[in-house]
Structure formats: structure tokens, C-alpha cells
């Protein structure tokens, strides 16, 4: 499977670290297994892209640069962040696929060969609308996405539901 993967799009909060809430750079901590998972992708030359909603930016609580610097330091090739609140009616806030579509166009990626890994229903819906495959991780808000919010993405089935990011990466590499 990994030979066909052109890129991985990975959510931040609840997927690589933190929890279901937003933790700003400086206080954000990677899950113990996340560093190993990200290094595995790099070892297999799979480009990593971060994509995340960060409404605190538009509220002046943190800067876009702080999020970008943090995510690039974790090994992501490129960072796509929606800085808007869901009430601002922007076109980039997940579950909109805009960040995924922009990245796939910029890097000339075949969306069918891209995988989204996230913990929220909005990650799954963005993947579906972008024509990408997806893996739901049970960390962060993953259990809620499978239960309370499953109705929001009922027409989309993830290719795998993983315990965490490392489980997702191992599954992708061994499928």
C-alpha cells in the first residue's frame, strides 16, 4: 500500500498529540508514539502534510507562524491551517476539503493516492469530499466521531480505524 501513497495529511489536535481540545504551541505535547509514526513515514519517503483548524488565530490567542513553526519542527513538509472560527463562514474550515484540494493542486498529487489521518468527523468528511482515503484514529475525539457524530459522515467509510497514529502508520505500511 505505501508504495502508492503520494502524501499523508495528518490532523494536529487529538491525532499527533494534545487532546480533543486545542493546545497552543509551547504547551502542545506529541503523543509518545507520534514521533515514531512520523519518522516511519519519512523513512519510507511518504510526504507529510499537516492540516488543522485553529480558530484561536483569528481571535488573537496565537499566531499562524507559531503553529507553522511547531508543525514544521515535527517533520511536516507543508502546513495547511484554517485560522478562522466555524462562525466566520470561510471556505477553508474543515469539514471543507479546501486545504486538501489546495495542497493536492500545489503538489500535483493524485487525490486517490492520498490518505487523511485524523480523529474527528470533520477530518473524515473533508477526506471524503476531496476524494481521498482516510484513517480514523481513536485518540482525541476519535471515539466521539465513531459514536455521537457518526451520523455526520455516515456515507463515508474510513479505510481503517486505528488505535492511534502509530497503529495507523503500521497498518498502512503493512497492508
Short mmCIF file of N, CA and C in Angstrom, two decimals:
data_model
loop_
_atom_site.label_atom_id
_atom_site.label_comp_id
_atom_site.label_asym_id
_atom_site.label_seq_id
_atom_site.Cartn_x
_atom_site.Cartn_y
_atom_site.Cartn_z
N UNK A 1 0.82 -1.20 0.00
CA UNK A 1 0.00 0.00 0.00
C UNK A 1 0.86 1.26 0.00
N UNK A 2 1.91 1.29 0.82
CA UNK A 2 2.67 2.53 0.98
C UNK A 2 3.33 2.98 -0.31
N UNK A 3 3.60 2.06 -1.21
CA UNK A 3 4.24 2.46 -2.47
C UNK A 3 3.34 3.35 -3.32
N UNK A 4 2.04 3.27 -3.10
CA UNK A 4 1.10 4.08 -3.85
C UNK A 4 0.71 5.37 -3.15
N UNK A 5 1.15 5.56 -1.93
CA UNK A 5 0.77 6.76 -1.19
C UNK A 5 1.63 7.93 -1.65
N UNK A 6 0.96 8.96 -2.16
CA UNK A 6 1.68 10.16 -2.61
C UNK A 6 1.84 11.15 -1.47
N UNK A 7 0.94 11.11 -0.49
CA UNK A 7 1.04 12.04 0.65
C UNK A 7 0.11 11.60 1.76
N UNK A 8 0.52 11.96 2.98
CA UNK A 8 -0.34 11.79 4.16
C UNK A 8 -0.70 13.17 4.66
N UNK A 9 -1.98 13.37 4.92
CA UNK A 9 -2.48 14.61 5.51
C UNK A 9 -2.91 14.26 6.92
N UNK A 10 -2.23 14.86 7.89
CA UNK A 10 -2.45 14.47 9.29
C UNK A 10 -2.93 15.67 10.09
N UNK A 11 -4.01 15.44 10.82
CA UNK A 11 -4.57 16.44 11.71
C UNK A 11 -3.65 16.62 12.93
N UNK A 12 -3.78 17.73 13.62
CA UNK A 12 -2.92 18.04 14.77
C UNK A 12 -3.55 17.58 16.09
N UNK A 13 -4.51 18.36 16.60
CA UNK A 13 -5.06 18.14 17.94
C UNK A 13 -5.83 16.83 18.04
N UNK A 14 -5.38 15.95 18.94
CA UNK A 14 -6.03 14.67 19.13
C UNK A 14 -5.50 13.57 18.23
N UNK A 15 -4.71 13.93 17.23
CA UNK A 15 -4.16 12.93 16.31
C UNK A 15 -2.67 12.72 16.55
N UNK A 16 -1.90 13.81 16.58
CA UNK A 16 -0.46 13.66 16.85
C UNK A 16 -0.12 13.99 18.30
N UNK A 17 -1.04 14.63 19.00
CA UNK A 17 -0.79 14.99 20.39
C UNK A 17 -1.93 15.78 20.96
N UNK A 18 -1.67 16.34 22.15
CA UNK A 18 -2.71 17.12 22.81
C UNK A 18 -3.88 16.25 23.20
N UNK A 19 -5.07 16.77 22.99
CA UNK A 19 -6.28 16.02 23.27
C UNK A 19 -7.38 16.55 22.35
N UNK A 20 -8.64 16.35 22.73
CA UNK A 20 -9.74 16.78 21.87
C UNK A 20 -9.91 18.30 21.85
N UNK A 21 -9.23 18.99 22.75
CA UNK A 21 -9.30 20.45 22.75
C UNK A 21 -8.06 21.02 22.06
N UNK A 22 -8.02 22.33 21.91
CA UNK A 22 -6.87 22.98 21.28
C UNK A 22 -5.84 23.33 22.34
N UNK A 23 -4.61 22.93 22.10
CA UNK A 23 -3.49 23.30 22.95
C UNK A 23 -2.53 24.10 22.08
N UNK A 24 -2.18 25.28 22.54
CA UNK A 24 -1.35 26.15 21.72
C UNK A 24 0.12 25.73 21.72
N UNK A 25 0.85 26.11 20.67
CA UNK A 25 2.28 25.81 20.61
C UNK A 25 2.99 26.28 21.89
N UNK A 26 3.94 25.49 22.30
CA UNK A 26 4.65 25.77 23.55
C UNK A 26 4.14 24.86 24.64
N UNK A 27 2.82 24.68 24.71
CA UNK A 27 2.21 23.77 25.69
C UNK A 27 1.84 22.44 25.05
N UNK A 28 1.81 22.39 23.71
CA UNK A 28 1.41 21.19 22.98
C UNK A 28 2.48 20.11 23.11
N UNK A 29 2.05 18.90 23.39
CA UNK A 29 2.97 17.77 23.50
C UNK A 29 2.55 16.66 22.54
N UNK A 30 3.51 16.14 21.80
CA UNK A 30 3.26 14.99 20.94
C UNK A 30 2.94 13.78 21.80
N UNK A 31 2.07 12.90 21.29
CA UNK A 31 1.88 11.61 21.95
C UNK A 31 3.20 10.86 21.88
N UNK A 32 3.49 10.00 22.85
CA UNK A 32 4.76 9.27 22.85
C UNK A 32 5.01 8.48 21.56
N UNK A 33 3.96 7.97 20.95
CA UNK A 33 4.09 7.16 19.74
C UNK A 33 4.11 7.99 18.45
N UNK A 34 3.76 9.27 18.53
CA UNK A 34 3.62 10.09 17.32
C UNK A 34 4.95 10.33 16.62
N UNK A 35 5.99 10.60 17.38
CA UNK A 35 7.30 10.84 16.77
C UNK A 35 7.75 9.63 15.97
N UNK A 36 7.57 8.44 16.53
CA UNK A 36 7.94 7.21 15.82
C UNK A 36 7.10 7.05 14.54
N UNK A 37 5.82 7.36 14.61
CA UNK A 37 4.95 7.25 13.45
C UNK A 37 5.37 8.21 12.34
N UNK A 38 5.68 9.45 12.71
CA UNK A 38 6.11 10.43 11.72
C UNK A 38 7.46 10.04 11.11
N UNK A 39 8.35 9.52 11.93
CA UNK A 39 9.65 9.08 11.42
C UNK A 39 9.52 7.89 10.48
N UNK A 40 8.55 7.02 10.74
CA UNK A 40 8.31 5.89 9.84
C UNK A 40 7.91 6.38 8.45
N UNK A 41 7.02 7.34 8.42
CA UNK A 41 6.59 7.89 7.12
C UNK A 41 7.78 8.48 6.38
N UNK A 42 8.60 9.22 7.10
CA UNK A 42 9.78 9.83 6.45
C UNK A 42 10.75 8.76 5.96
N UNK A 43 10.91 7.70 6.74
CA UNK A 43 11.81 6.61 6.34
C UNK A 43 11.36 5.98 5.02
N UNK A 44 10.06 5.94 4.80
CA UNK A 44 9.51 5.37 3.57
C UNK A 44 9.23 6.45 2.51
N UNK A 45 9.77 7.63 2.74
CA UNK A 45 9.65 8.75 1.79
C UNK A 45 8.21 9.12 1.46
N UNK A 46 7.35 9.07 2.46
CA UNK A 46 5.96 9.48 2.28
C UNK A 46 5.86 10.92 2.76
N UNK A 47 5.55 11.85 1.88
CA UNK A 47 5.43 13.26 2.28
C UNK A 47 4.32 13.47 3.31
N UNK A 48 4.65 14.25 4.32
CA UNK A 48 3.72 14.55 5.41
C UNK A 48 3.23 15.99 5.31
N UNK A 49 1.93 16.16 5.36
CA UNK A 49 1.31 17.47 5.36
C UNK A 49 0.41 17.57 6.59
N UNK A 50 0.53 18.66 7.31
CA UNK A 50 -0.37 18.90 8.44
C UNK A 50 -1.55 19.72 7.94
N UNK A 51 -2.74 19.40 8.45
CA UNK A 51 -3.89 20.25 8.15
C UNK A 51 -4.75 20.32 9.39
N UNK A 52 -5.11 21.56 9.75
CA UNK A 52 -5.73 21.76 11.05
C UNK A 52 -6.58 23.02 11.07
N UNK A 53 -7.68 22.95 11.81
CA UNK A 53 -8.47 24.14 12.12
C UNK A 53 -7.89 24.75 13.40
N UNK A 54 -7.59 26.04 13.38
CA UNK A 54 -7.05 26.71 14.56
C UNK A 54 -7.73 28.08 14.72
N UNK A 55 -8.98 28.08 15.20
CA UNK A 55 -9.74 29.33 15.31
C UNK A 55 -9.16 30.33 16.31
N UNK A 56 -8.29 29.90 17.18
CA UNK A 56 -7.66 30.83 18.13
C UNK A 56 -6.81 31.88 17.45
N UNK A 57 -6.38 31.60 16.23
CA UNK A 57 -5.58 32.57 15.48
C UNK A 57 -6.40 33.81 15.17
N UNK A 58 -7.63 33.61 14.68
CA UNK A 58 -8.47 34.76 14.33
C UNK A 58 -8.93 35.52 15.57
N UNK A 59 -8.88 34.86 16.73
CA UNK A 59 -9.25 35.51 17.99
C UNK A 59 -8.05 36.22 18.63
N UNK A 60 -6.88 36.11 17.99
CA UNK A 60 -5.68 36.75 18.52
C UNK A 60 -5.04 36.00 19.67
N UNK A 61 -5.41 34.73 19.88
CA UNK A 61 -4.89 33.96 21.01
C UNK A 61 -3.53 33.31 20.69
N UNK A 62 -3.20 33.21 19.42
CA UNK A 62 -1.94 32.61 18.98
C UNK A 62 -1.71 33.06 17.55
N UNK A 63 -0.50 32.85 17.06
CA UNK A 63 -0.21 33.27 15.68
C UNK A 63 -0.13 32.07 14.75
N UNK A 64 -0.42 32.33 13.49
CA UNK A 64 -0.28 31.31 12.46
C UNK A 64 1.17 30.84 12.41
N UNK A 65 2.11 31.78 12.52
CA UNK A 65 3.54 31.44 12.47
C UNK A 65 3.93 30.46 13.57
N UNK A 66 3.37 30.62 14.76
CA UNK A 66 3.70 29.72 15.86
C UNK A 66 3.25 28.29 15.55
N UNK A 67 2.04 28.14 14.99
CA UNK A 67 1.57 26.81 14.60
C UNK A 67 2.42 26.23 13.48
N UNK A 68 2.72 27.04 12.47
CA UNK A 68 3.52 26.56 11.35
C UNK A 68 4.91 26.12 11.80
N UNK A 69 5.55 26.94 12.61
CA UNK A 69 6.90 26.60 13.11
C UNK A 69 6.88 25.29 13.89
N UNK A 70 5.89 25.14 14.76
CA UNK A 70 5.78 23.93 15.56
C UNK A 70 5.62 22.70 14.67
N UNK A 71 4.67 22.75 13.75
CA UNK A 71 4.39 21.59 12.91
C UNK A 71 5.55 21.27 11.97
N UNK A 72 6.20 22.28 11.43
CA UNK A 72 7.38 22.03 10.59
C UNK A 72 8.49 21.39 11.41
N UNK A 73 8.62 21.75 12.68
CA UNK A 73 9.65 21.15 13.53
C UNK A 73 9.39 19.67 13.80
N UNK A 74 8.13 19.24 13.63
CA UNK A 74 7.79 17.83 13.81
C UNK A 74 8.09 17.01 12.55
N UNK A 75 8.45 17.68 11.45
CA UNK A 75 8.82 16.98 10.24
C UNK A 75 7.82 17.07 9.10
N UNK A 76 6.81 17.90 9.24
CA UNK A 76 5.86 18.05 8.14
C UNK A 76 6.50 18.86 7.01
N UNK A 77 6.20 18.48 5.80
CA UNK A 77 6.73 19.17 4.62
C UNK A 77 6.05 20.52 4.45
N UNK A 78 4.75 20.54 4.68
CA UNK A 78 3.95 21.75 4.49
C UNK A 78 2.83 21.74 5.52
N UNK A 79 2.38 22.93 5.87
CA UNK A 79 1.34 23.09 6.88
C UNK A 79 0.18 23.87 6.28
N UNK A 80 -1.01 23.32 6.43
CA UNK A 80 -2.23 23.98 5.98
C UNK A 80 -3.11 24.20 7.21
N UNK A 81 -3.38 25.46 7.50
CA UNK A 81 -4.16 25.80 8.69
C UNK A 81 -5.29 26.74 8.33
N UNK A 82 -6.48 26.42 8.81
CA UNK A 82 -7.59 27.36 8.73
C UNK A 82 -7.56 28.15 10.03
N UNK A 83 -7.35 29.47 9.95
CA UNK A 83 -7.26 30.29 11.16
C UNK A 83 -8.61 30.84 11.62
N UNK A 84 -9.68 30.43 10.95
CA UNK A 84 -11.00 31.02 11.19
C UNK A 84 -11.85 30.19 12.16
N UNK A 85 -12.79 30.86 12.78
CA UNK A 85 -13.80 30.19 13.58
C UNK A 85 -14.85 29.62 12.64
N UNK A 86 -15.55 28.59 13.08
CA UNK A 86 -16.60 28.00 12.23
C UNK A 86 -17.73 28.99 11.95
N UNK A 87 -17.82 30.04 12.74
CA UNK A 87 -18.87 31.04 12.54
C UNK A 87 -18.48 32.11 11.51
N UNK A 88 -17.24 32.10 11.04
CA UNK A 88 -16.78 33.12 10.10
C UNK A 88 -17.13 32.80 8.65
N UNK A 89 -17.72 31.64 8.41
CA UNK A 89 -18.16 31.24 7.07
C UNK A 89 -17.05 31.32 6.02
N UNK A 90 -15.86 30.89 6.38
CA UNK A 90 -14.76 30.84 5.40
C UNK A 90 -14.92 29.58 4.55
N UNK A 91 -14.12 29.45 3.56
CA UNK A 91 -14.20 28.27 2.69
C UNK A 91 -13.17 27.20 3.07
N UNK A 92 -12.31 27.47 4.05
CA UNK A 92 -11.24 26.52 4.35
C UNK A 92 -11.46 25.70 5.63
N UNK A 93 -12.40 26.07 6.47
CA UNK A 93 -12.61 25.39 7.75
C UNK A 93 -13.12 23.96 7.53
N UNK A 94 -12.40 22.98 8.09
CA UNK A 94 -12.89 21.60 8.00
C UNK A 94 -14.28 21.53 8.62
N UNK A 95 -15.19 20.86 7.99
CA UNK A 95 -15.02 19.75 7.06
C UNK A 95 -14.85 20.12 5.58
N UNK A 96 -14.68 21.37 5.28
CA UNK A 96 -14.41 21.75 3.89
C UNK A 96 -13.13 21.05 3.43
N UNK A 97 -13.12 20.58 2.19
CA UNK A 97 -11.91 19.94 1.66
C UNK A 97 -10.89 20.93 1.10
N UNK A 98 -11.12 22.23 1.24
CA UNK A 98 -10.28 23.22 0.56
C UNK A 98 -8.79 23.08 0.85
N UNK A 99 -8.40 22.85 2.10
CA UNK A 99 -6.96 22.71 2.39
C UNK A 99 -6.37 21.51 1.66
N UNK A 100 -7.12 20.41 1.60
CA UNK A 100 -6.66 19.21 0.92
C UNK A 100 -6.58 19.43 -0.59
N UNK A 101 -7.56 20.10 -1.13
CA UNK A 101 -7.58 20.37 -2.57
C UNK A 101 -6.45 21.32 -2.97
N UNK A 102 -6.23 22.34 -2.14
CA UNK A 102 -5.15 23.29 -2.42
C UNK A 102 -3.79 22.58 -2.41
N UNK A 103 -3.56 21.76 -1.42
CA UNK A 103 -2.29 21.02 -1.33
C UNK A 103 -2.12 20.06 -2.50
N UNK A 104 -3.19 19.35 -2.85
CA UNK A 104 -3.06 18.38 -3.94
C UNK A 104 -2.80 19.09 -5.27
N UNK A 105 -3.37 20.28 -5.43
CA UNK A 105 -3.10 21.04 -6.66
C UNK A 105 -1.67 21.60 -6.65
N UNK A 106 -1.26 22.17 -5.52
CA UNK A 106 0.08 22.75 -5.41
C UNK A 106 1.16 21.71 -5.67
N UNK A 107 0.97 20.51 -5.13
CA UNK A 107 1.99 19.47 -5.24
C UNK A 107 1.68 18.45 -6.34
N UNK A 108 0.65 18.72 -7.14
CA UNK A 108 0.26 17.86 -8.25
C UNK A 108 0.10 16.40 -7.80
N UNK A 109 -0.72 16.22 -6.76
CA UNK A 109 -0.96 14.90 -6.19
C UNK A 109 -2.24 14.29 -6.76
N UNK A 110 -2.21 13.01 -6.98
CA UNK A 110 -3.42 12.28 -7.33
C UNK A 110 -4.16 12.03 -6.02
N UNK A 111 -5.30 12.66 -5.87
CA UNK A 111 -6.01 12.59 -4.58
C UNK A 111 -6.38 11.16 -4.19
N UNK A 112 -6.58 10.29 -5.15
CA UNK A 112 -6.91 8.89 -4.84
C UNK A 112 -5.75 8.19 -4.14
N UNK A 113 -4.54 8.76 -4.28
CA UNK A 113 -3.34 8.17 -3.67
C UNK A 113 -2.89 8.94 -2.43
N UNK A 114 -3.80 9.71 -1.87
CA UNK A 114 -3.50 10.46 -0.65
C UNK A 114 -4.38 9.93 0.48
N UNK A 115 -3.85 9.98 1.69
CA UNK A 115 -4.57 9.47 2.86
C UNK A 115 -4.62 10.55 3.92
N UNK A 116 -5.81 10.73 4.48
CA UNK A 116 -6.02 11.64 5.60
C UNK A 116 -6.05 10.81 6.87
N UNK A 117 -5.34 11.26 7.90
CA UNK A 117 -5.40 10.61 9.21
C UNK A 117 -5.86 11.66 10.21
N UNK A 118 -6.96 11.38 10.88
CA UNK A 118 -7.49 12.33 11.85
C UNK A 118 -8.38 11.66 12.87
N UNK A 119 -8.78 12.46 13.86
CA UNK A 119 -9.59 11.94 14.95
C UNK A 119 -11.03 12.47 14.97
N UNK A 120 -11.38 13.31 14.03
CA UNK A 120 -12.71 13.94 14.06
C UNK A 120 -13.53 13.61 12.82
N UNK A 121 -14.83 13.73 12.99
CA UNK A 121 -15.74 13.54 11.87
C UNK A 121 -15.42 14.53 10.75
N UNK A 122 -14.98 15.74 11.12
CA UNK A 122 -14.69 16.75 10.11
C UNK A 122 -13.48 16.36 9.26
N UNK A 123 -12.53 15.63 9.82
CA UNK A 123 -11.39 15.12 9.04
C UNK A 123 -11.87 14.09 8.03
N UNK A 124 -12.77 13.20 8.47
CA UNK A 124 -13.29 12.16 7.60
C UNK A 124 -14.11 12.75 6.46
N UNK A 125 -14.94 13.73 6.79
CA UNK A 125 -15.78 14.36 5.78
C UNK A 125 -14.94 15.15 4.78
N UNK A 126 -13.92 15.84 5.25
CA UNK A 126 -13.01 16.57 4.34
C UNK A 126 -12.33 15.59 3.38
N UNK A 127 -11.87 14.46 3.90
CA UNK A 127 -11.23 13.44 3.07
C UNK A 127 -12.21 12.93 2.01
N UNK A 128 -13.41 12.62 2.43
CA UNK A 128 -14.43 12.13 1.51
C UNK A 128 -14.71 13.13 0.39
N UNK A 129 -14.89 14.39 0.76
CA UNK A 129 -15.21 15.42 -0.22
C UNK A 129 -14.03 15.72 -1.15
N UNK A 130 -12.81 15.44 -0.70
CA UNK A 130 -11.63 15.66 -1.53
C UNK A 130 -11.31 14.44 -2.40
N UNK A 131 -12.04 13.35 -2.20
CA UNK A 131 -11.76 12.14 -2.96
C UNK A 131 -10.53 11.40 -2.47
N UNK A 132 -10.24 11.54 -1.18
CA UNK A 132 -9.09 10.87 -0.57
C UNK A 132 -9.56 9.74 0.33
N UNK A 133 -8.65 8.85 0.64
CA UNK A 133 -8.91 7.79 1.60
C UNK A 133 -8.64 8.35 2.99
N UNK A 134 -9.12 7.66 4.01
CA UNK A 134 -8.92 8.17 5.36
C UNK A 134 -8.79 7.05 6.37
N UNK A 135 -8.08 7.39 7.45
CA UNK A 135 -7.97 6.54 8.62
C UNK A 135 -8.41 7.37 9.81
N UNK A 136 -9.32 6.83 10.59
CA UNK A 136 -9.75 7.48 11.83
C UNK A 136 -8.93 6.91 12.97
N UNK A 137 -8.35 7.78 13.80
CA UNK A 137 -7.66 7.32 14.99
C UNK A 137 -8.58 7.53 16.19
N UNK A 138 -8.50 6.62 17.16
CA UNK A 138 -9.38 6.67 18.32
C UNK A 138 -8.88 7.60 19.42
N UNK A 139 -7.72 8.20 19.23
CA UNK A 139 -7.23 9.17 20.20
C UNK A 139 -8.03 10.46 20.04
N UNK A 140 -7.84 11.42 20.95
CA UNK A 140 -8.55 12.69 20.85
C UNK A 140 -10.05 12.50 20.83
N UNK A 141 -10.70 12.96 19.75
CA UNK A 141 -12.15 12.88 19.62
C UNK A 141 -12.59 11.68 18.77
N UNK A 142 -11.69 10.72 18.57
CA UNK A 142 -11.98 9.58 17.70
C UNK A 142 -13.16 8.74 18.13
N UNK A 143 -13.26 8.47 19.41
CA UNK A 143 -14.39 7.67 19.90
C UNK A 143 -15.71 8.42 19.69
N UNK A 144 -15.70 9.73 19.90
CA UNK A 144 -16.89 10.55 19.65
C UNK A 144 -17.27 10.53 18.18
N UNK A 145 -16.26 10.59 17.30
CA UNK A 145 -16.52 10.56 15.86
C UNK A 145 -17.21 9.26 15.45
N UNK A 146 -16.84 8.17 16.11
CA UNK A 146 -17.44 6.87 15.81
C UNK A 146 -18.82 6.71 16.42
N UNK A 147 -19.08 7.40 17.50
CA UNK A 147 -20.35 7.27 18.20
C UNK A 147 -21.28 8.44 17.97
N UNK A 148 -21.15 9.43 18.81
CA UNK A 148 -22.04 10.58 18.83
C UNK A 148 -22.14 11.31 17.49
N UNK A 149 -21.05 11.38 16.72
CA UNK A 149 -21.03 12.15 15.48
C UNK A 149 -20.99 11.29 14.21
N UNK A 150 -21.19 10.00 14.33
CA UNK A 150 -21.11 9.13 13.15
C UNK A 150 -22.15 9.51 12.10
N UNK A 151 -23.28 10.04 12.52
CA UNK A 151 -24.32 10.43 11.57
C UNK A 151 -23.85 11.54 10.61
N UNK A 152 -22.85 12.32 11.02
CA UNK A 152 -22.36 13.42 10.17
C UNK A 152 -21.55 12.92 8.97
N UNK A 153 -21.04 11.70 9.06
CA UNK A 153 -20.23 11.15 7.97
C UNK A 153 -20.62 9.70 7.66
N UNK A 154 -21.91 9.43 7.78
CA UNK A 154 -22.44 8.08 7.62
C UNK A 154 -22.19 7.49 6.23
N UNK A 155 -22.09 8.33 5.21
CA UNK A 155 -21.90 7.84 3.84
C UNK A 155 -20.44 7.59 3.48
N UNK A 156 -19.55 7.73 4.44
CA UNK A 156 -18.12 7.53 4.18
C UNK A 156 -17.56 6.53 5.17
N UNK A 157 -16.85 5.56 4.65
CA UNK A 157 -16.24 4.55 5.49
C UNK A 157 -14.72 4.71 5.46
N UNK A 158 -14.09 4.91 6.62
CA UNK A 158 -12.62 5.01 6.60
C UNK A 158 -12.03 3.67 6.17
N UNK A 159 -10.85 3.74 5.59
CA UNK A 159 -10.20 2.51 5.17
C UNK A 159 -9.72 1.68 6.36
N UNK A 160 -9.58 2.35 7.51
CA UNK A 160 -9.15 1.66 8.73
C UNK A 160 -9.47 2.55 9.92
N UNK A 161 -9.79 1.93 11.03
CA UNK A 161 -9.95 2.65 12.29
C UNK A 161 -8.82 2.18 13.19
N UNK A 162 -7.95 3.11 13.56
CA UNK A 162 -6.72 2.76 14.28
C UNK A 162 -6.79 3.16 15.75
N UNK A 163 -6.05 2.45 16.54
CA UNK A 163 -5.91 2.78 17.96
C UNK A 163 -5.28 4.16 18.12
N UNK A 164 -4.26 4.43 17.30
CA UNK A 164 -3.54 5.70 17.36
C UNK A 164 -2.75 5.89 16.06
N UNK A 165 -1.98 6.95 15.99
CA UNK A 165 -1.24 7.27 14.78
C UNK A 165 -0.21 6.19 14.42
N UNK A 166 0.46 5.63 15.38
CA UNK A 166 1.45 4.59 15.10
C UNK A 166 0.76 3.34 14.55
N UNK A 167 -0.37 2.97 15.11
CA UNK A 167 -1.14 1.84 14.60
C UNK A 167 -1.57 2.12 13.15
N UNK A 168 -2.00 3.35 12.88
CA UNK A 168 -2.40 3.72 11.52
C UNK A 168 -1.23 3.59 10.55
N UNK A 169 -0.07 4.09 10.97
CA UNK A 169 1.11 4.05 10.10
C UNK A 169 1.56 2.61 9.85
N UNK A 170 1.58 1.80 10.90
CA UNK A 170 1.96 0.40 10.72
C UNK A 170 0.99 -0.32 9.80
N UNK A 171 -0.30 -0.04 9.94
CA UNK A 171 -1.30 -0.66 9.08
C UNK A 171 -1.06 -0.27 7.61
N UNK A 172 -0.82 1.02 7.37
CA UNK A 172 -0.57 1.48 6.01
C UNK A 172 0.66 0.82 5.39
N UNK A 173 1.70 0.70 6.16
CA UNK A 173 2.96 0.15 5.65
C UNK A 173 2.92 -1.36 5.45
N UNK A 174 2.01 -2.02 6.16
CA UNK A 174 1.94 -3.48 6.07
C UNK A 174 0.73 -4.01 5.31
N UNK A 175 -0.13 -3.11 4.83
CA UNK A 175 -1.33 -3.53 4.12
C UNK A 175 -0.97 -4.15 2.79
#
